[in-house]
Short mmCIF file of C-alpha atoms in Angstrom, two decimals:
data_model
loop_
_atom_site.label_atom_id
_atom_site.label_comp_id
_atom_site.label_asym_id
_atom_site.label_seq_id
_atom_site.Cartn_x
_atom_site.Cartn_y
_atom_site.Cartn_z
CA UNK H 1 0.00 0.00 0.00
CA UNK H 2 2.79 2.42 0.93
CA UNK H 3 4.55 1.58 -2.32
CA UNK H 4 1.38 2.33 -4.30
CA UNK H 5 0.92 5.64 -2.46
CA UNK H 6 4.52 6.61 -3.14
CA UNK H 7 4.07 5.88 -6.87
CA UNK H 8 0.96 8.05 -6.97
CA UNK H 9 2.80 10.82 -5.17
CA UNK H 10 5.66 10.64 -7.65
CA UNK H 11 3.19 10.87 -10.54
CA UNK H 12 1.53 13.89 -8.99
CA UNK H 13 4.91 15.55 -8.51
CA UNK H 14 5.80 14.97 -12.16
CA UNK H 15 2.47 16.44 -13.26
CA UNK H 16 2.86 19.43 -10.95
CA UNK H 17 6.31 20.14 -12.36
CA UNK H 18 4.76 20.48 -15.86
CA UNK H 19 2.01 22.75 -14.52
CA UNK H 20 4.57 24.79 -12.62
CA UNK H 21 6.66 25.24 -15.77
CA UNK H 22 3.64 26.56 -17.66
CA UNK H 23 2.83 28.86 -14.76
CA UNK H 24 6.29 30.40 -15.18
CA UNK H 25 5.54 30.99 -18.84
CA UNK H 26 2.20 32.60 -18.06
CA UNK H 27 3.66 34.82 -15.34
CA UNK H 28 6.50 36.08 -17.53
CA UNK H 29 4.11 36.66 -20.43
CA UNK H 30 1.57 38.60 -18.37
CA UNK H 31 4.35 40.74 -16.92
CA UNK H 32 5.31 41.72 -20.46
CA UNK H 33 8.60 39.81 -20.34
CA UNK H 34 8.06 38.19 -23.72
CA UNK H 35 11.57 36.85 -24.22
CA UNK H 36 11.60 35.39 -20.72
CA UNK H 37 8.30 33.71 -21.56
CA UNK H 38 9.91 32.28 -24.70
CA UNK H 39 12.81 30.93 -22.66
CA UNK H 40 10.41 29.29 -20.22
CA UNK H 41 8.13 27.78 -22.87
CA UNK H 42 11.13 26.44 -24.81
CA UNK H 43 12.34 24.71 -21.63
CA UNK H 44 8.87 23.38 -20.91
CA UNK H 45 8.51 22.03 -24.45
CA UNK H 46 11.68 19.99 -23.98
CA UNK H 47 9.62 17.76 -21.69
CA UNK H 48 8.10 14.95 -23.83
CA UNK H 49 4.81 15.31 -21.93
CA UNK H 50 4.44 18.83 -23.29
CA UNK H 51 4.16 17.53 -26.85
CA UNK H 52 0.64 16.29 -26.18
CA UNK H 53 -0.37 19.08 -23.80
CA UNK H 54 -2.73 21.61 -25.45
CA UNK H 55 -2.00 24.24 -22.79
CA UNK H 56 1.72 24.02 -23.55
CA UNK H 57 1.07 24.55 -27.26
CA UNK H 58 -1.34 27.37 -26.46
CA UNK H 59 1.36 29.22 -24.56
CA UNK H 60 3.99 28.50 -27.17
CA UNK H 61 1.75 29.80 -29.97
CA UNK H 62 0.72 32.86 -28.00
CA UNK H 63 4.26 33.67 -26.88
CA UNK H 64 5.72 33.22 -30.34
CA UNK H 65 2.89 35.33 -31.79
CA UNK H 66 3.79 38.15 -29.40
CA UNK H 67 7.44 37.97 -30.47
CA UNK H 68 6.39 37.99 -34.12
CA UNK H 69 4.29 41.10 -33.45
CA UNK H 70 7.21 43.06 -31.98
CA UNK H 71 9.28 44.36 -34.89
CA UNK H 72 12.60 44.33 -33.01
CA UNK H 73 12.05 40.80 -31.71
CA UNK H 74 10.85 39.62 -35.11
CA UNK H 75 14.19 40.74 -36.55
CA UNK H 76 16.03 39.01 -33.72
CA UNK H 77 14.24 35.72 -34.33
CA UNK H 78 13.95 35.47 -38.18
CA UNK H 79 12.20 32.07 -38.13
CA UNK H 80 9.60 33.09 -35.58
CA UNK H 81 6.69 33.46 -38.04
CA UNK H 82 7.02 29.89 -39.33
CA UNK H 83 7.63 28.49 -35.85
CA UNK H 84 4.60 30.34 -34.51
CA UNK H 85 2.38 29.00 -37.30
CA UNK H 86 3.53 25.46 -36.59
CA UNK H 87 2.74 25.99 -32.89
CA UNK H 88 -0.76 27.18 -33.78
CA UNK H 89 -1.30 24.12 -35.98
CA UNK H 90 -0.25 21.82 -33.16
CA UNK H 91 -2.44 23.65 -30.67
CA UNK H 92 -5.51 23.51 -32.96
CA UNK H 93 -4.99 19.80 -33.53
CA UNK H 94 -4.83 19.09 -29.78
CA UNK H 95 -7.61 21.47 -28.74
CA UNK H 96 -10.19 21.56 -31.57
CA UNK H 97 -12.81 22.88 -29.14
CA UNK H 98 -10.51 25.80 -28.22
CA UNK H 99 -10.89 25.27 -24.48
CA UNK H 100 -7.62 27.09 -23.82
CA UNK H 101 -8.66 30.04 -25.99
CA UNK H 102 -12.00 30.25 -24.20
CA UNK H 103 -10.18 30.30 -20.90
CA UNK H 104 -7.23 32.54 -21.75
CA UNK H 105 -8.22 34.48 -24.87
CA UNK H 106 -7.58 34.39 -28.65
CA UNK H 107 -4.99 37.19 -28.61
CA UNK H 108 -2.35 35.08 -30.35
CA UNK H 109 -4.57 34.62 -33.41
CA UNK H 110 -5.19 38.37 -33.60
CA UNK H 111 -1.46 39.12 -33.23
CA UNK H 112 -0.54 36.82 -36.11
CA UNK H 113 -3.37 38.15 -38.25
CA UNK H 114 -2.49 41.82 -37.79
CA UNK H 115 1.19 41.30 -38.63
CA UNK H 116 0.38 39.17 -41.68
CA UNK H 117 -2.21 41.66 -43.00
CA UNK H 118 -0.10 44.78 -42.46
CA UNK H 119 3.02 43.16 -43.90
CA UNK H 120 0.92 41.99 -46.85
CA UNK H 121 -0.22 45.57 -47.50
CA UNK H 122 3.39 46.77 -47.49
CA UNK H 123 4.48 43.98 -49.86
CA UNK H 124 1.51 44.67 -52.13
CA UNK H 125 2.34 48.37 -52.37
CA UNK H 126 5.92 47.47 -53.24
CA UNK H 127 4.68 44.97 -55.86
CA UNK H 128 6.33 42.05 -54.08
CA UNK H 129 3.58 39.77 -55.30
CA UNK H 130 4.65 36.31 -53.99
CA UNK H 131 5.45 37.74 -50.55
CA UNK H 132 2.19 39.67 -50.49
CA UNK H 133 0.26 36.54 -51.44
CA UNK H 134 1.93 34.52 -48.69
CA UNK H 135 1.23 37.16 -46.05
CA UNK H 136 -2.39 37.67 -47.04
CA UNK H 137 -2.75 33.89 -47.17
CA UNK H 138 -1.57 33.79 -43.56
CA UNK H 139 -4.05 36.55 -42.70
CA UNK H 140 -6.80 34.39 -44.19
CA UNK H 141 -5.58 31.36 -42.22
CA UNK H 142 -5.79 33.08 -38.83
CA UNK H 143 -8.90 35.13 -39.61
CA UNK H 144 -10.80 31.99 -40.62
CA UNK H 145 -10.55 30.77 -37.03
CA UNK H 146 -11.42 34.22 -35.70
CA UNK H 147 -14.55 34.48 -37.84
CA UNK H 148 -15.66 30.85 -37.52
CA UNK H 149 -15.48 30.98 -33.74
CA UNK H 150 -17.03 34.47 -33.53
CA UNK H 151 -14.05 36.03 -31.75
CA UNK H 152 -14.74 39.22 -33.70
CA UNK H 153 -17.83 41.43 -33.70
CA UNK H 154 -18.36 40.80 -37.41
CA UNK H 155 -21.17 38.58 -38.64
CA UNK H 156 -19.35 37.97 -41.95
CA UNK H 157 -18.29 34.38 -42.71
CA UNK H 158 -14.71 35.39 -43.50
CA UNK H 159 -12.35 38.31 -44.07
CA UNK H 160 -13.31 39.37 -47.59
CA UNK H 161 -10.51 41.94 -47.83
CA UNK H 162 -7.75 39.49 -46.94
CA UNK H 163 -9.13 36.95 -49.41
CA UNK H 164 -9.29 39.52 -52.20
CA UNK H 165 -5.76 40.78 -51.58
CA UNK H 166 -4.40 37.22 -51.45
CA UNK H 167 -6.10 36.44 -54.77
CA UNK H 168 -4.91 39.69 -56.40
CA UNK H 169 -1.35 39.14 -55.23
CA UNK H 170 -1.16 35.57 -56.50
CA UNK H 171 -2.80 36.62 -59.77
CA UNK H 172 -0.15 39.30 -60.23
CA UNK H 173 2.52 36.73 -59.31
CA UNK H 174 1.25 34.59 -62.21
CA UNK H 175 0.27 31.83 -59.77
CA UNK H 176 -3.18 31.23 -61.19
CA UNK H 177 -3.93 27.98 -59.37
CA UNK H 178 -3.41 29.58 -55.97
CA UNK H 179 -5.25 32.75 -56.97
CA UNK H 180 -8.23 30.60 -57.97
CA UNK H 181 -8.44 28.99 -54.52
CA UNK H 182 -9.07 32.41 -52.98
CA UNK H 183 -11.33 33.70 -55.76
CA UNK H 184 -13.33 30.46 -55.57
CA UNK H 185 -14.21 31.04 -51.92
CA UNK H 186 -15.57 34.48 -52.76
CA UNK H 187 -17.51 33.21 -55.78
CA UNK H 188 -18.96 30.25 -53.90
CA UNK H 189 -20.09 32.63 -51.16
CA UNK H 190 -21.89 34.54 -53.95
CA UNK H 191 -20.05 37.77 -53.17
CA UNK H 192 -21.08 40.83 -55.15
CA UNK H 193 -20.00 44.45 -55.23
CA UNK H 194 -18.14 46.90 -57.40
CA UNK H 195 -15.44 45.07 -59.34
CA UNK H 196 -16.42 41.65 -57.99
CA UNK H 197 -17.69 40.49 -61.39
CA UNK H 198 -14.02 40.19 -62.35
CA UNK H 199 -13.70 37.35 -59.82
CA UNK H 200 -16.11 35.23 -61.82
CA UNK H 201 -14.48 36.27 -65.11
CA UNK H 202 -11.05 35.23 -63.85
CA UNK H 203 -12.33 31.85 -62.73
CA UNK H 204 -14.01 31.27 -66.09
CA UNK H 205 -10.87 32.21 -67.99
CA UNK H 206 -8.68 30.01 -65.75
CA UNK H 207 -10.97 27.00 -66.11
CA UNK H 208 -11.17 27.52 -69.87
CA UNK H 209 -7.39 27.28 -70.02
CA UNK H 210 -7.43 24.18 -67.79
CA UNK H 211 -10.21 22.59 -69.86
CA UNK H 212 -12.10 22.05 -66.58
CA UNK H 213 -15.71 21.86 -67.76
CA UNK H 214 -17.22 21.05 -64.37
CA UNK H 215 -15.74 24.08 -62.64
CA UNK H 216 -16.31 26.28 -65.68
CA UNK H 217 -20.01 25.43 -65.59
CA UNK H 218 -20.15 25.98 -61.82
CA UNK H 219 -18.64 29.46 -61.94
CA UNK H 220 -20.59 30.38 -65.06
CA UNK H 221 -23.82 29.62 -63.18
CA UNK H 222 -22.63 31.57 -60.13
CA UNK H 223 -21.58 34.51 -62.30
CA UNK H 224 -24.94 34.61 -64.06
CA UNK H 225 -26.78 34.50 -60.73
CA UNK H 226 -24.61 37.21 -59.15
CA UNK H 227 -24.52 39.52 -62.19
CA UNK H 228 -27.45 38.64 -64.47
CA UNK H 229 -26.98 41.75 -66.62
CA UNK H 230 -23.34 40.95 -67.48
CA UNK H 231 -22.44 39.32 -70.78
CA UNK H 232 -21.42 35.76 -69.91
CA UNK H 233 -22.09 34.30 -73.35
CA UNK H 234 -18.68 35.34 -74.66
CA UNK H 235 -17.01 33.20 -72.01
CA UNK H 236 -19.20 30.23 -72.87
CA UNK H 237 -18.34 30.55 -76.56
CA UNK H 238 -14.67 31.01 -75.72
CA UNK H 239 -14.70 27.74 -73.77
CA UNK H 240 -16.36 26.00 -76.72
CA UNK H 241 -13.93 27.52 -79.21
CA UNK H 242 -10.83 26.65 -77.17
CA UNK H 243 -11.73 23.18 -75.97
CA UNK H 244 -14.13 21.49 -78.42
CA UNK H 245 -13.21 19.92 -81.73
CA UNK H 246 -14.79 21.29 -84.88
CA UNK H 247 -17.11 18.29 -84.97
CA UNK H 248 -18.15 18.87 -81.35
CA UNK H 249 -18.74 22.58 -82.02
CA UNK H 250 -20.86 21.77 -85.02
CA UNK H 251 -22.92 19.20 -83.12
CA UNK H 252 -23.46 21.63 -80.24
CA UNK H 253 -24.52 24.42 -82.61
CA UNK H 254 -26.95 22.15 -84.44
CA UNK H 255 -28.40 20.84 -81.18
CA UNK H 256 -28.93 24.29 -79.67
CA UNK H 257 -30.14 25.79 -82.95
CA UNK H 258 -32.77 23.07 -83.22
CA UNK H 259 -33.76 23.56 -79.56
CA UNK H 260 -34.05 27.32 -80.06
CA UNK H 261 -31.71 28.14 -77.17
CA UNK H 262 -29.17 30.20 -79.11
CA UNK H 263 -29.19 33.95 -78.62
CA UNK H 264 -28.24 36.68 -81.07
CA UNK H 265 -24.77 36.81 -79.52
CA UNK H 266 -24.45 33.01 -79.71
CA UNK H 267 -25.17 33.09 -83.44
CA UNK H 268 -22.57 35.81 -83.94
CA UNK H 269 -19.96 33.88 -81.98
CA UNK H 270 -20.67 30.59 -83.73
CA UNK H 271 -20.55 32.44 -87.03
CA UNK H 272 -17.04 33.60 -86.15
CA UNK H 273 -16.06 30.05 -85.24
CA UNK H 274 -17.29 28.68 -88.57
CA UNK H 275 -15.94 31.45 -90.75
CA UNK H 276 -12.50 30.99 -89.22
CA UNK H 277 -12.36 27.39 -90.42
CA UNK H 278 -10.93 28.84 -93.64
CA UNK H 279 -7.74 29.66 -91.72
CA UNK H 280 -7.40 26.09 -90.46
CA UNK H 281 -8.64 23.90 -93.32
CA UNK H 282 -7.34 23.44 -96.86
CA UNK H 283 -10.06 21.01 -98.00
CA UNK H 284 -12.34 23.14 -100.21
CA UNK H 285 -15.34 20.91 -99.45
CA UNK H 286 -14.98 21.55 -95.70
CA UNK H 287 -14.28 25.21 -96.35
CA UNK H 288 -17.47 25.61 -98.41
CA UNK H 289 -19.57 23.75 -95.85
CA UNK H 290 -18.48 25.97 -92.95
CA UNK H 291 -18.62 29.17 -94.98
CA UNK H 292 -22.28 28.41 -95.65
CA UNK H 293 -22.81 27.55 -91.98
CA UNK H 294 -21.21 30.82 -90.91
CA UNK H 295 -23.50 32.77 -93.25
CA UNK H 296 -26.48 30.89 -91.82
CA UNK H 297 -25.46 31.80 -88.24
CA UNK H 298 -24.98 35.48 -89.11
CA UNK H 299 -28.35 35.57 -90.89
CA UNK H 300 -30.06 34.16 -87.82
CA UNK H 301 -28.35 36.75 -85.64
CA UNK H 302 -29.66 39.47 -87.99
CA UNK H 303 -33.08 37.83 -87.95
CA UNK H 304 -33.19 38.26 -84.18
CA UNK H 305 -32.11 41.90 -84.43
CA UNK H 306 -32.32 43.75 -87.74
CA UNK H 307 -30.27 46.57 -86.23
CA UNK H 308 -27.27 44.27 -85.96
CA UNK H 309 -25.06 45.85 -88.59
CA UNK H 310 -22.17 43.47 -87.89
CA UNK H 311 -24.26 40.41 -88.73
CA UNK H 312 -25.48 41.97 -91.98
CA UNK H 313 -21.96 43.08 -92.90
CA UNK H 314 -20.56 39.59 -92.28
CA UNK H 315 -23.19 37.99 -94.52
CA UNK H 316 -22.33 40.47 -97.25
CA UNK H 317 -18.59 39.81 -96.95
CA UNK H 318 -19.14 36.04 -97.11
CA UNK H 319 -21.29 36.35 -100.26
CA UNK H 320 -18.75 38.68 -101.86
CA UNK H 321 -15.80 36.33 -101.17
CA UNK H 322 -17.56 33.03 -101.71
#
């Protein structure tokens, strides 16, 4: 019995040592001695038990975030941003319910967000596009937790500004795939506003180049719903022109023409597709067939709008040259 009691006592002592170490971190941090807090948390994290302790990771993430926020300390510890982010990832994994944050506050998330956003603005103004994209991406990462857990007063689902800047920066850095991940979140949330139509246009253009029909159709539908007065038909025709074979284009035209779903603009665009076959084909039989088909499309465009001078002009040019 005495041996069992002594083992329990030893276990309690070991546990209290870990708690005591974290208390040192907390005390130094709350006294504003940030570097002392870093020293204490680094010592505490050397204990294997700390690796699975959410409170330990909470204090490491919060302490490292405070160092990252202080410009002089950030210069002194050049890897602090990456180390802080890793600490936050470990903390979130061990405490998905954010019990430590609820008890001690989300200040670390706000510290990381503010530095990332402000540094991103500076990079953006200096046209350092990859760096700006990375920093705004970090701002999105931290703000997502802030918004999802309602640690801010905003009722918005996410930080629209950070998302937009991240997308713009990666677009300017010619990193289209990454830019699309940020634009997609805005489009899928059905965001609208001045200039926001360009989000949908960018996604359509990117998915045309990738030949991604499923995503093209998704963002085309979202674009039409968000901005019904915008001209989306040109993007649809561009996808068809870039990604369908001549046979597929012809079949699609015939199908939609028969169904009566083609608009005046569709007929004009298909007319352009067919008339341009002359630049790609040398077989006179094919050339004649598509020249006639182009004339037919332009005539139908004119039939839908007899003020369409371009359609009438194109028919005249075809007859003159044919």
